[in-house]
Protein backbone atom coordinates (compact mmCIF):
# COMPACT_ATOMS: atom_id res chain seq x y z
CA MET A 1 23.79 43.13 51.08
CA LYS A 2 23.89 40.54 48.29
CA ASN A 3 20.83 38.39 48.03
CA SER A 4 21.70 34.85 48.84
CA LEU A 5 19.77 33.72 45.73
CA LEU A 6 22.13 35.60 43.53
CA SER A 7 25.30 33.59 44.07
CA ASP A 8 27.02 31.77 41.17
CA LEU A 9 26.03 28.26 40.41
CA VAL A 10 28.46 25.66 38.86
CA ILE A 11 25.91 23.58 36.89
CA ARG A 12 28.48 21.24 35.65
CA LYS A 13 32.06 21.53 34.55
CA GLY A 14 32.29 24.25 31.98
CA MET A 15 28.88 25.75 32.79
CA THR A 16 28.26 28.50 35.34
CA LEU A 17 25.12 30.34 36.13
CA SER A 18 25.53 33.88 37.41
CA PHE A 19 22.82 35.93 38.85
CA GLN A 20 23.53 39.53 38.18
CA ASN A 21 20.32 41.01 39.73
CA GLU A 22 16.75 40.16 40.08
CA ARG A 23 16.20 40.72 36.40
CA MET A 24 19.23 39.29 34.79
CA VAL A 25 20.96 35.80 34.79
CA GLU A 26 23.95 34.84 32.68
CA LEU A 27 25.24 31.40 31.65
CA LYS A 28 28.92 31.32 31.04
CA LEU A 29 30.72 28.55 29.10
CA SER A 30 34.21 27.58 29.60
CA ASP A 31 36.47 24.49 28.96
CA PRO A 32 35.81 21.59 28.33
CA ILE A 33 32.61 22.78 26.67
CA GLY A 34 33.84 25.86 24.87
CA LYS A 35 33.33 29.60 25.24
CA GLY A 36 30.46 31.97 25.23
CA THR A 37 27.45 33.41 27.22
CA MET A 38 23.74 33.26 27.26
CA THR A 39 22.34 36.33 29.05
CA GLY A 40 18.74 36.11 30.07
CA TYR A 41 16.47 39.08 31.05
CA LEU A 42 13.40 38.40 33.09
CA LEU A 43 10.51 40.48 31.78
CA SER A 44 8.09 38.74 34.20
CA PRO A 45 7.86 35.55 36.23
CA HIS A 46 6.85 33.70 33.05
CA VAL A 47 8.82 35.44 30.34
CA MET A 48 12.62 35.51 29.62
CA VAL A 49 14.46 36.98 26.72
CA CYS A 50 18.00 35.57 26.09
CA LEU A 51 20.91 36.63 24.04
CA VAL A 52 23.16 33.78 22.99
CA TYR A 53 26.81 33.94 21.92
CA PHE A 54 28.31 30.55 21.83
CA ALA A 55 31.66 29.30 20.48
CA CYS A 56 31.41 25.52 20.91
CA GLU A 57 30.32 22.44 19.08
CA GLU A 58 27.83 21.19 21.71
CA CYS A 59 26.15 22.62 24.85
CA PRO A 60 24.30 20.36 27.35
CA ASN A 61 20.74 21.53 28.19
CA MET A 62 21.10 23.97 30.96
CA VAL A 63 17.72 23.56 32.62
CA PRO A 64 15.00 21.32 31.22
CA ALA A 65 11.77 23.14 30.55
CA SER A 66 9.77 23.06 33.79
CA GLN A 67 7.33 24.97 35.96
CA PHE A 68 8.72 28.52 36.39
CA SER A 69 6.07 30.41 38.27
CA GLY A 70 5.53 33.14 40.72
CA ASN A 71 8.47 34.98 42.41
CA ASP A 72 10.34 31.66 43.01
CA ILE A 73 11.93 31.57 39.61
CA VAL A 74 15.44 32.06 40.73
CA GLU A 75 15.16 29.32 43.46
CA HIS A 76 13.49 27.10 40.87
CA ILE A 77 16.44 27.49 38.57
CA LYS A 78 18.67 26.44 41.49
CA ASN A 79 16.61 23.37 42.22
CA ALA A 80 16.43 22.35 38.64
CA THR A 81 20.10 22.70 38.00
CA LYS A 82 20.89 20.54 41.11
CA THR A 83 18.50 17.74 40.08
CA ASN A 84 18.85 18.27 36.27
CA SER A 85 15.43 16.62 36.03
CA VAL A 86 11.92 17.85 34.85
CA PRO A 87 9.50 18.19 37.78
CA ARG A 88 6.28 16.51 36.74
CA SER A 89 3.01 18.21 37.67
CA THR A 90 0.30 16.35 39.42
CA GLU A 91 -2.22 18.70 37.73
CA ASN A 92 -2.66 19.51 34.13
CA SER A 93 -2.34 23.38 34.10
CA ASP A 94 -0.64 26.10 32.13
CA THR A 95 2.32 26.11 34.55
CA ASP A 96 3.80 23.14 32.83
CA LYS A 97 3.19 24.28 29.21
CA TRP A 98 6.23 26.12 27.66
CA LEU A 99 6.80 27.94 24.46
CA SER A 100 10.38 28.72 23.31
CA ILE A 101 11.07 30.94 20.21
CA ASN A 102 14.64 30.82 18.84
CA TYR A 103 15.94 33.22 16.13
CA CYS A 104 19.27 32.38 14.62
CA THR A 105 21.39 35.19 13.46
CA GLU A 106 24.74 33.44 12.93
CA GLY A 107 25.71 29.87 12.72
CA ARG A 108 23.53 26.72 12.81
CA CYS A 109 21.87 24.78 15.71
CA GLU A 110 20.73 21.16 15.53
CA THR A 111 18.83 19.22 18.11
CA ASP A 112 17.31 15.75 18.27
CA ILE A 113 13.70 15.42 17.75
CA PRO A 114 12.39 12.18 19.42
CA HIS A 115 11.03 9.65 16.92
CA ALA A 116 11.62 12.10 13.96
CA GLY A 117 15.31 12.92 13.47
CA VAL A 118 17.37 15.96 13.76
CA ALA A 119 16.03 19.57 13.33
CA VAL A 120 18.48 22.04 12.03
CA VAL A 121 18.07 25.89 12.55
CA SER A 122 20.02 28.11 10.37
CA GLU A 123 20.50 31.81 9.80
CA THR A 124 17.12 33.80 9.48
CA ASP A 125 15.21 30.82 10.78
CA VAL A 126 12.72 31.31 13.74
CA CYS A 127 12.19 27.97 15.49
CA VAL A 128 9.15 27.55 17.68
CA SER A 129 8.89 24.69 20.22
CA PHE A 130 6.05 23.87 22.44
CA SER A 131 6.51 21.50 25.45
CA HIS A 132 4.07 20.06 27.91
CA THR A 133 6.34 18.89 30.76
CA SER A 134 3.63 16.95 32.68
CA ASP A 135 3.09 14.74 29.66
CA GLU A 136 4.58 11.31 30.42
CA GLY A 137 5.78 11.18 26.77
CA TYR A 138 7.77 14.49 26.93
CA GLU A 139 11.48 14.08 26.32
CA PRO A 140 13.58 17.36 26.73
CA PRO A 141 16.54 17.75 24.48
CA ARG A 142 19.79 16.59 26.19
CA SER A 143 21.93 19.01 24.27
CA PHE A 144 22.16 21.48 21.43
CA ARG A 145 24.82 21.03 18.77
CA TYR A 146 26.46 23.74 16.75
CA PRO A 147 28.11 22.17 13.55
CA LEU A 148 29.92 25.38 12.64
CA ALA A 149 31.31 25.70 16.27
CA ARG A 150 29.56 29.14 16.68
CA TYR A 151 26.10 30.28 17.32
CA VAL A 152 24.55 33.79 17.81
CA GLY A 153 20.89 34.24 18.31
CA ILE A 154 17.99 35.42 20.41
CA GLU A 155 15.71 33.14 22.40
CA VAL A 156 12.41 33.86 24.12
CA PHE A 157 11.05 31.44 26.83
CA VAL A 158 7.45 31.85 27.73
CA CYS A 159 5.26 29.77 30.16
CA THR A 160 1.67 29.81 29.10
CA GLU A 161 0.72 30.96 32.54
CA VAL A 162 1.80 34.37 31.29
CA LEU A 163 -1.88 34.64 30.06
CA ASN A 164 -2.83 35.33 33.71
CA GLU A 165 -0.57 38.34 33.82
CA PRO A 166 -2.46 41.75 33.27
CA GLU A 167 0.04 42.80 30.51
CA PHE A 168 -0.57 39.62 28.42
CA SER A 169 -4.24 38.89 29.27
CA LEU A 170 -5.28 40.51 26.05
CA LEU A 171 -4.25 37.33 24.43
CA ARG A 172 -7.20 35.57 26.09
CA GLU A 173 -9.61 37.78 24.04
CA ALA A 174 -8.72 36.10 20.79
CA ASP A 175 -11.37 34.21 19.02
CA ASN A 176 -9.36 30.96 19.26
CA ASP A 177 -7.45 29.28 22.11
CA VAL A 178 -3.95 30.59 21.68
CA VAL A 179 -2.41 27.97 23.85
CA TYR A 180 -3.83 25.25 21.53
CA ILE A 181 -2.58 27.07 18.42
CA TRP A 182 0.87 27.36 19.97
CA SER A 183 0.79 23.70 20.83
CA GLN A 184 0.59 22.91 17.14
CA ALA A 185 4.24 23.93 16.81
CA GLY A 186 5.19 20.59 18.57
CA PRO A 187 8.83 20.02 19.18
CA SER A 188 9.94 22.17 16.27
CA ALA A 189 8.23 24.39 13.68
CA ILE A 190 10.46 26.49 11.54
CA PHE A 191 9.62 29.85 9.96
CA SER A 192 12.36 30.90 7.52
CA GLY A 193 12.80 34.52 6.72
CA ASP A 194 9.64 35.59 8.55
CA LYS A 195 10.27 39.37 8.64
CA GLU A 196 7.41 40.03 11.22
CA LEU A 197 8.63 37.45 13.70
CA ILE A 198 12.28 38.60 13.23
CA ALA A 199 11.50 42.20 13.80
CA GLN A 200 9.64 41.43 16.96
CA MET A 201 12.43 39.28 18.37
CA LYS A 202 15.03 42.01 17.60
CA ARG A 203 12.83 44.64 19.30
CA ALA A 204 12.33 42.36 22.45
CA SER A 205 16.15 41.83 22.51
CA SER A 206 17.08 45.49 22.10
CA ALA A 207 14.56 46.70 24.72
CA ALA A 208 15.64 44.19 27.30
CA GLN A 209 19.26 45.09 26.95
CA SER A 210 18.23 48.74 27.54
CA SER A 211 16.16 47.76 30.55
CA ASP A 212 13.10 49.18 28.72
CA TRP A 213 10.71 46.53 30.18
CA VAL A 214 7.58 48.13 28.81
CA GLN A 215 8.83 47.97 25.18
CA ALA A 216 10.24 44.49 25.67
CA LYS A 217 6.87 43.21 27.01
CA LEU A 218 5.03 44.96 24.02
CA ALA A 219 7.38 43.18 21.60
CA VAL A 220 6.82 39.82 23.20
CA LEU A 221 3.03 40.41 23.39
CA GLU A 222 3.17 41.21 19.56
CA LEU A 223 5.29 38.15 18.98
CA LEU A 224 2.96 35.87 20.78
CA TRP A 225 0.00 37.29 18.91
CA ALA A 226 1.81 36.78 15.61
CA LEU A 227 2.46 33.22 16.52
CA SER A 228 -1.13 32.63 17.21
CA ARG A 229 -1.87 33.54 13.59
CA ARG A 230 0.71 31.22 11.91
CA ASP A 231 -0.06 28.08 10.05
CA TYR A 232 2.05 25.43 11.81
CA ASN A 233 1.24 22.81 9.24
CA LEU A 234 3.32 24.71 6.82
CA ALA A 235 6.10 25.47 9.27
CA LYS A 236 6.99 21.89 10.09
CA PRO A 237 10.70 21.67 9.60
CA GLN A 238 11.77 20.49 6.19
CA THR A 239 15.40 20.33 7.39
CA LEU A 240 14.91 17.16 9.54
CA LEU A 241 17.66 14.75 9.07
CA THR A 242 17.81 11.15 10.25
CA PRO A 243 20.82 10.09 12.30
CA THR A 244 22.15 8.26 9.20
CA GLN A 245 21.88 11.33 7.02
CA LEU A 246 23.38 13.48 9.74
CA HIS A 247 26.31 11.03 9.97
CA MET A 248 26.95 11.17 6.27
CA ALA A 249 26.97 15.05 6.26
CA LYS A 250 29.46 15.12 9.27
CA THR A 251 31.61 12.53 7.63
CA ALA A 252 31.94 14.63 4.49
CA ARG A 253 32.79 17.73 6.58
CA ASP A 254 35.32 15.78 8.70
CA LEU A 255 37.03 14.57 5.48
CA ILE A 256 37.28 18.16 4.16
CA GLU A 257 38.65 19.54 7.51
CA SER A 258 41.20 16.67 7.81
CA SER A 259 42.81 17.65 4.50
CA PRO A 260 41.49 21.05 3.45
CA THR A 261 44.14 21.56 0.67
CA GLN A 262 43.11 18.51 -1.15
CA PRO A 263 40.38 18.50 -3.91
CA HIS A 264 37.17 17.04 -2.61
CA ASP A 265 34.62 15.96 -5.21
CA ALA A 266 31.05 15.29 -3.90
CA ARG A 267 30.65 12.56 -6.38
CA ASP A 268 33.66 10.54 -4.99
CA ILE A 269 32.57 11.05 -1.40
CA ALA A 270 28.97 10.18 -2.14
CA SER A 271 30.04 7.05 -3.99
CA GLU A 272 31.83 5.79 -0.94
CA MET A 273 28.69 6.23 1.05
CA GLY A 274 26.34 4.51 -1.55
CA VAL A 275 24.37 7.57 -2.40
CA SER A 276 24.25 10.13 -5.24
CA ALA A 277 26.18 13.48 -5.08
CA THR A 278 22.81 15.27 -5.32
CA THR A 279 21.52 13.38 -2.27
CA LEU A 280 24.66 13.87 -0.23
CA ASN A 281 24.77 17.61 -1.16
CA GLY A 282 21.24 17.91 0.00
CA TYR A 283 22.06 16.48 3.42
CA PHE A 284 25.21 18.53 3.58
CA GLN A 285 23.31 21.80 2.62
CA LYS A 286 20.59 21.23 5.30
CA MET A 287 23.35 20.69 7.88
CA TYR A 288 25.84 23.43 6.95
CA GLY A 289 23.96 25.83 4.71
CA MET A 290 26.16 25.27 1.62
CA THR A 291 27.21 22.57 -0.82
CA ILE A 292 30.33 20.39 -0.32
CA ALA A 293 32.22 22.35 -2.98
CA SER A 294 31.42 25.66 -1.27
CA TYR A 295 32.45 24.39 2.06
CA ALA A 296 35.72 22.97 0.71
CA ARG A 297 36.47 26.29 -0.90
CA GLN A 298 35.63 28.12 2.26
CA GLN A 299 38.16 26.05 4.17
CA ARG A 300 40.94 26.64 1.53
CA ILE A 301 40.35 30.30 1.43
CA ARG A 302 40.47 30.36 5.22
CA LEU A 303 44.01 28.95 5.08
CA ALA A 304 45.00 31.49 2.40
CA LYS A 305 43.65 34.35 4.51
CA GLU A 306 45.61 33.24 7.56
CA THR A 307 48.76 33.11 5.41
CA LEU A 308 48.21 36.54 3.92
CA MET A 309 47.58 38.03 7.41
CA GLN A 310 51.09 36.82 8.29
CA GLY A 311 52.43 39.15 5.56
CA LYS A 312 53.42 36.36 3.14
CA ARG A 313 53.23 36.75 -0.58
CA VAL A 314 50.09 35.86 -2.65
CA SER A 315 51.84 33.05 -4.40
CA ILE A 316 52.66 31.34 -1.02
CA ALA A 317 49.14 31.88 0.11
CA ALA A 318 47.92 30.06 -2.98
CA CYS A 319 50.25 27.15 -2.34
CA GLU A 320 49.34 26.92 1.34
CA ALA A 321 45.64 26.64 0.26
CA GLY A 322 46.31 23.95 -2.26
CA TYR A 323 46.01 25.94 -5.49
CA SER A 324 48.50 25.35 -8.25
CA ASN A 325 46.92 27.83 -10.66
CA PRO A 326 47.24 31.52 -9.43
CA SER A 327 44.33 32.62 -11.60
CA LYS A 328 41.99 30.08 -10.20
CA PHE A 329 43.19 30.96 -6.76
CA ALA A 330 42.49 34.63 -7.25
CA ALA A 331 39.05 33.92 -8.76
CA ALA A 332 38.12 31.62 -5.84
CA PHE A 333 39.47 34.14 -3.23
CA LYS A 334 37.40 36.96 -4.73
CA ARG A 335 34.24 34.86 -4.97
CA GLU A 336 34.72 34.00 -1.29
CA THR A 337 35.75 37.44 0.11
CA GLY A 338 34.72 40.03 -2.37
CA MET A 339 38.30 41.25 -2.91
CA THR A 340 41.50 39.92 -4.61
CA PRO A 341 44.23 38.39 -2.53
CA SER A 342 46.36 41.43 -3.05
CA GLU A 343 43.69 43.83 -1.76
CA PHE A 344 43.16 41.60 1.28
CA ARG A 345 46.80 41.62 2.02
CA LYS A 346 47.05 45.35 1.88
CA GLN A 347 44.23 45.92 4.52
């Protein structure tokens, strides 16, 4: 008989939560939000490893960080999705302290940081966030935005109550208070290209998918231990953008996408905004991981590839992408794809 707790939940239009079994929960996105899934694996009552595959520009926060505890985690998710609010604890305990670790493998993610700006997480970044939900000043993110309209990553959610579980109690033997150290991450601390953290995130993900719960827990244990030895003062995100800076970057992107075949000079766009090209390119690169010129070239080559995939001639593809000089088109195409237009067409 199917457990009554394992029925599907429609959180809101375009978001459905499906409980596959006692260990696995899946969030599915559909219109009007977009497409994609986030599959969560429960390693314990206080640890969840998630695989994220999103094709959308924005996803509302599914369940605000709150007090998952005991064997009532599934029921708690149900209650949280119904109320869409953060239960406040009457006591200051580890049940309301949460650590989330997000590793981006493809795309970019941005989220608002109250009173600071916008944090951007890009490929090879590991973003660590610590939240204390009983704190009256705590403000959960309302949504997560994906400026490239896609996002692939691994996320680990940990309630600090996990230290009371036998498998993770070893962390209590550390010389320093690990919860205090984790709390130094604040709303966003980003470690870029940290090979140790990335390897542990991948191990936890791979083991969870294979239902190898022992290996998955070991990977998370090592991940948490590694995070207790990081200097969070050095990891504070340097990619924070203010709303004004974010608006400038998005305006430049929208201009390019509205007329991709036209030449777009960062100096002209920046002049219209009253900033230098260097400044605007800095905002743009933090947001999209490349300069305005690179993004414009990428969009033009995308059009050319679509034309070539239809079997049309290289000269037509060049015109469709806004190139009047065949040599410049061929050079730009090879720089972007690693092959000539003719080689791409023959694939």
